[in-house]
XYZ file of C-alpha atoms in Angstrom:
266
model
C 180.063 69.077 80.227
C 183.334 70.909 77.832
C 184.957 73.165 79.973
C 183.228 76.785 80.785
C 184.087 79.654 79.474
C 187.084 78.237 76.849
C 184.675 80.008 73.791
C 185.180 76.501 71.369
C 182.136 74.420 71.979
C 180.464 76.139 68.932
C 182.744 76.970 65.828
C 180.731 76.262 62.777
C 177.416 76.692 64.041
C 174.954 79.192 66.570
C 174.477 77.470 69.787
C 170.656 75.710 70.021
C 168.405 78.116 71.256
C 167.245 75.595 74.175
C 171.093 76.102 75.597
C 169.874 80.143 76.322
C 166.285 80.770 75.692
C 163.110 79.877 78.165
C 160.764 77.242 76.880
C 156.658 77.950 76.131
C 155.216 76.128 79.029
C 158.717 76.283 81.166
C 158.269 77.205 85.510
C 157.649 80.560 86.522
C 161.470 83.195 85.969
C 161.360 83.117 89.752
C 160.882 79.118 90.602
C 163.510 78.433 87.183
C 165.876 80.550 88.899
C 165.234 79.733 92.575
C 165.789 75.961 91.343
C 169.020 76.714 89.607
C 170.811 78.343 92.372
C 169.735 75.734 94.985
C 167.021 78.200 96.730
C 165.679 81.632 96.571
C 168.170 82.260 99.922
C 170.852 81.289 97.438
C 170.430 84.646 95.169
C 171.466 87.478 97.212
C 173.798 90.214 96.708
C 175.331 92.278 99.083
C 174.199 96.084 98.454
C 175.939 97.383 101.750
C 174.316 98.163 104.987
C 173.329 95.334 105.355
C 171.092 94.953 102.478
C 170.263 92.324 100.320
C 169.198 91.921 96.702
C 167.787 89.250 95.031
C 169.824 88.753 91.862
C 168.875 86.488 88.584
C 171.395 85.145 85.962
C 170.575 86.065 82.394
C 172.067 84.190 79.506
C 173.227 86.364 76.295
C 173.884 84.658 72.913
C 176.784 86.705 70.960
C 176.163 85.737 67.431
C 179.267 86.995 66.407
C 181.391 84.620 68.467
C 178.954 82.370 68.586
C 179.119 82.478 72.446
C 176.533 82.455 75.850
C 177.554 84.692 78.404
C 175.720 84.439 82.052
C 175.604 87.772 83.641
C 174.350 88.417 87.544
C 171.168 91.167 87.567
C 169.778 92.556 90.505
C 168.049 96.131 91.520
C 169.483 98.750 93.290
C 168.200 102.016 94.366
C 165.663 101.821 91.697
C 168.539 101.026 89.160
C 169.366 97.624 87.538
C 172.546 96.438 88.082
C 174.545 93.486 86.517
C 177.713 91.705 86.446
C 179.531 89.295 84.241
C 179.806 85.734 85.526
C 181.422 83.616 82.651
C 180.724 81.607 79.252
C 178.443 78.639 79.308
C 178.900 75.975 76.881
C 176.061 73.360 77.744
C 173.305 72.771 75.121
C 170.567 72.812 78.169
C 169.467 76.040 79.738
C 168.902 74.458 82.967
C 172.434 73.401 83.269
C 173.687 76.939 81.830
C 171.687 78.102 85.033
C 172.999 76.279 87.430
C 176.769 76.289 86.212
C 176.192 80.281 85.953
C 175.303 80.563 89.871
C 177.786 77.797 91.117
C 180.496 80.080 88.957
C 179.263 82.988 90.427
C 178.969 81.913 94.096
C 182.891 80.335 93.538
C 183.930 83.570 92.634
C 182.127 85.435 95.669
C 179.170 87.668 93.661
C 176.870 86.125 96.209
C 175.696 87.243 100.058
C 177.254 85.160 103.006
C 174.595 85.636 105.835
C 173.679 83.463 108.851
C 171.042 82.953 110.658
C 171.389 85.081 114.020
C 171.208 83.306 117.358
C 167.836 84.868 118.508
C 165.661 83.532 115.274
C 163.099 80.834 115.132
C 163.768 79.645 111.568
C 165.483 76.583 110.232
C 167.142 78.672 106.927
C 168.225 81.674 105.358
C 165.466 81.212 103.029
C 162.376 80.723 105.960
C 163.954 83.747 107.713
C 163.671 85.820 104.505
C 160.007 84.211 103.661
C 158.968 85.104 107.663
C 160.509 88.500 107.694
C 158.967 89.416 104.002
C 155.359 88.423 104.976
C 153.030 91.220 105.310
C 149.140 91.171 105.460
C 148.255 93.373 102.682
C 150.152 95.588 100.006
C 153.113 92.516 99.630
C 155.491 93.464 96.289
C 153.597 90.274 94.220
C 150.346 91.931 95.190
C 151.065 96.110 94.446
C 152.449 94.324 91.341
C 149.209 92.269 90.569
C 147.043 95.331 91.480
C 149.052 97.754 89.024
C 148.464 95.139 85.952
C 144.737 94.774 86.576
C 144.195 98.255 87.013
C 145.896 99.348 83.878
C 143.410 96.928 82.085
C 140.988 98.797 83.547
C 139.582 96.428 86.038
C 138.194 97.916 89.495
C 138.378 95.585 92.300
C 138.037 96.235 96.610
C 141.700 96.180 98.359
C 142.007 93.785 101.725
C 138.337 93.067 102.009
C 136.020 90.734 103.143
C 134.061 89.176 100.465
C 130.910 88.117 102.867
C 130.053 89.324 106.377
C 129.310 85.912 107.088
C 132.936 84.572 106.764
C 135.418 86.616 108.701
C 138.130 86.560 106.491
C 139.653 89.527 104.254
C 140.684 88.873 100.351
C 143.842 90.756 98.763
C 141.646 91.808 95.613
C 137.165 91.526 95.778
C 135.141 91.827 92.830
C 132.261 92.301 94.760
C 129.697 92.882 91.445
C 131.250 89.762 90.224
C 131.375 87.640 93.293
C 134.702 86.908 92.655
C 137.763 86.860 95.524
C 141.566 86.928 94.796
C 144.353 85.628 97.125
C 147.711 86.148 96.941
C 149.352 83.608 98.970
C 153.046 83.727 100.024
C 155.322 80.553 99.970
C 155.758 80.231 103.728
C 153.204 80.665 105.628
C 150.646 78.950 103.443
C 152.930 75.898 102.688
C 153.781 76.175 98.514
C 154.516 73.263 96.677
C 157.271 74.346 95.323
C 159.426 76.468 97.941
C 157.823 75.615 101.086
C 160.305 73.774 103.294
C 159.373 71.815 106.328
C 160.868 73.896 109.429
C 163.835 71.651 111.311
C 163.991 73.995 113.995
C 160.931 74.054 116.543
C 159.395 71.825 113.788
C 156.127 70.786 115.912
C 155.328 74.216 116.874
C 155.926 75.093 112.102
C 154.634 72.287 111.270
C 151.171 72.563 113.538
C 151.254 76.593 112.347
C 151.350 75.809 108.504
C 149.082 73.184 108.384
C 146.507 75.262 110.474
C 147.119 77.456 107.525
C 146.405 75.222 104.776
C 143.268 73.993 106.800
C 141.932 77.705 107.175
C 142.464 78.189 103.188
C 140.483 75.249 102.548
C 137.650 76.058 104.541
C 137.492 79.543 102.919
C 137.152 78.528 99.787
C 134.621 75.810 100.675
C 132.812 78.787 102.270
C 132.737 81.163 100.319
C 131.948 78.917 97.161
C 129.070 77.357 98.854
C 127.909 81.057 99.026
C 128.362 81.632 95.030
C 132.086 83.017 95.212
C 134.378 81.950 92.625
C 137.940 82.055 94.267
C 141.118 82.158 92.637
C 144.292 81.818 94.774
C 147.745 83.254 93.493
C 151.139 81.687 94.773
C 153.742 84.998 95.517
C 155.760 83.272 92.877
C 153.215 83.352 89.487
C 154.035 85.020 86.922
C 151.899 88.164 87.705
C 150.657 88.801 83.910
C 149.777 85.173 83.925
C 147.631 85.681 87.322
C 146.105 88.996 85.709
C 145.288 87.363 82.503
C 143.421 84.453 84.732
C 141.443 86.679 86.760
C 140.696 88.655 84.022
C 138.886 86.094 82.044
C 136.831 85.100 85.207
C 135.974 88.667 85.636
C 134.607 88.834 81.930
C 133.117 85.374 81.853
C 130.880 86.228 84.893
C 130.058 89.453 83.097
C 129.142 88.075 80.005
C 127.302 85.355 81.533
C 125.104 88.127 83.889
C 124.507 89.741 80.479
C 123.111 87.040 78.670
C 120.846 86.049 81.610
C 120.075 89.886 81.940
C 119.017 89.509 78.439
C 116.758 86.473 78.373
C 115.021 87.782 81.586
C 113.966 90.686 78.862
C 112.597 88.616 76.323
C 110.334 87.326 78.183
């Protein structure tokens, strides 16, 4: 790779747009960045107080210099904040990523934290996903909620979808038979970010996969009784989850129509 940040990689010509811009089809903002930087526990900014933020690198074409620029964004206080990092010169995004957050954890944008004596997790990153989880009203749900509801959908909050199966849903259509989980990355073992515990790793391990096992067997139970589940990861793209749930919501409707409507004919 040229050397970042010395401005001459393009002279006569823009830079590719797959050096700066996301692809169709590409991972989720959140798993792109979390990959780039080497973790989601590897994107935090110091806010004071002992606060964190969870920052993400942008890249910014300058057509007049024919330039990418990375710059560090987080929120704070209901503001966004964001902070040069350097010029990136590779013709992959991915690598414009990663360079970006290795440039700006060189140069000290980034938290230091540790793990204090008294916890039970292996990482920064477990500590933050064990800490974060919450049993209803999580920031990927309120933000779920808020999209469906300004498409007009109606839905039941932290409900059970069946007396029969003791277990609560983050969003019930109960009209539509339909149940929505939004599952976070630790505790109900993600692909993607889930990260087997090194620290009291029987007593993790047995916990998460207990988890997994209690997932499946709600699903098999409530779709044996004529539910259709859908199950969110914390990380989706949350327009992506509304626009899924969505379309079930309208495809059971339509489909209760049209049987609605050849019970009248005859």
């Amino acid at each position: 790779m040229p050397q970042t940040g010395t401005g001459g990689r393009w002279r006569d010509r823009l830079p590719p747009e797959r050096a700066y811009k996301r692809r169709a089809g590409a991972a989720a903002p959140a798993v792109e960045q979390d990959r780039a930087a080497g973790g989601r526990n590897q994107r935090n900014v110091d806010l004071g107080d002992g606060r964190l933020a969870r920052a993400s690198i942008t890249l910014r074409l300058y057509r007049s210099t024919r330039r990418i620029r990375a710059y560090l964004r987080w929120s704070q206080d209901g503001r966004t904040e964001e902070r040069y990092v350097c010029e990136v010169e590779s013709d992959s995004r991915k690598q414009n990523l990663v360079e970006a957050w290795r440039q700006a954890r060189a140069k000290g944008f980034l938290a230091k934290d540790a793990l204090p004596p008294e916890s039970t997790a292996s990482s920064l990153g477990v500590r933050a996903s064990m800490r974060g989880n919450r049993s209803r009203d999580t920031k990927p749900e309120l933000l779920l909620r808020g999209l469906l509801h300004r498409r007009g959908m109606r839905y039941r909050v932290d409900t059970q979808p069946i007396a029969d199966v003791r277990r609560k849903a983050d969003l019930v259509f109960p009209r539509d038979r339909i149940a929505v989980f939004v599952d976070g990355c630790f505790w109900h073992g993600c692909p993607d970010h889930y990260r087997p515990a090194t620290k009291n790793a029987d007593f993790w391990r047995e916990k998460i996969n207990g988890n997994r096992a209690r997932d499946a067997e709600t699903n098999e139970r409530l779709t044996a009784a004529g539910w259709t589940i859908i199950r969110v990861w914390e990380h989706d793209d949350p327009a992506q989850a509304a626009n899924q749930i969505e379309n079930a919501v309208r495809r059971k409707r339509d489909s209760a129509h049209l049987d609605r409507a050849k019970a009248d004919a005859h």
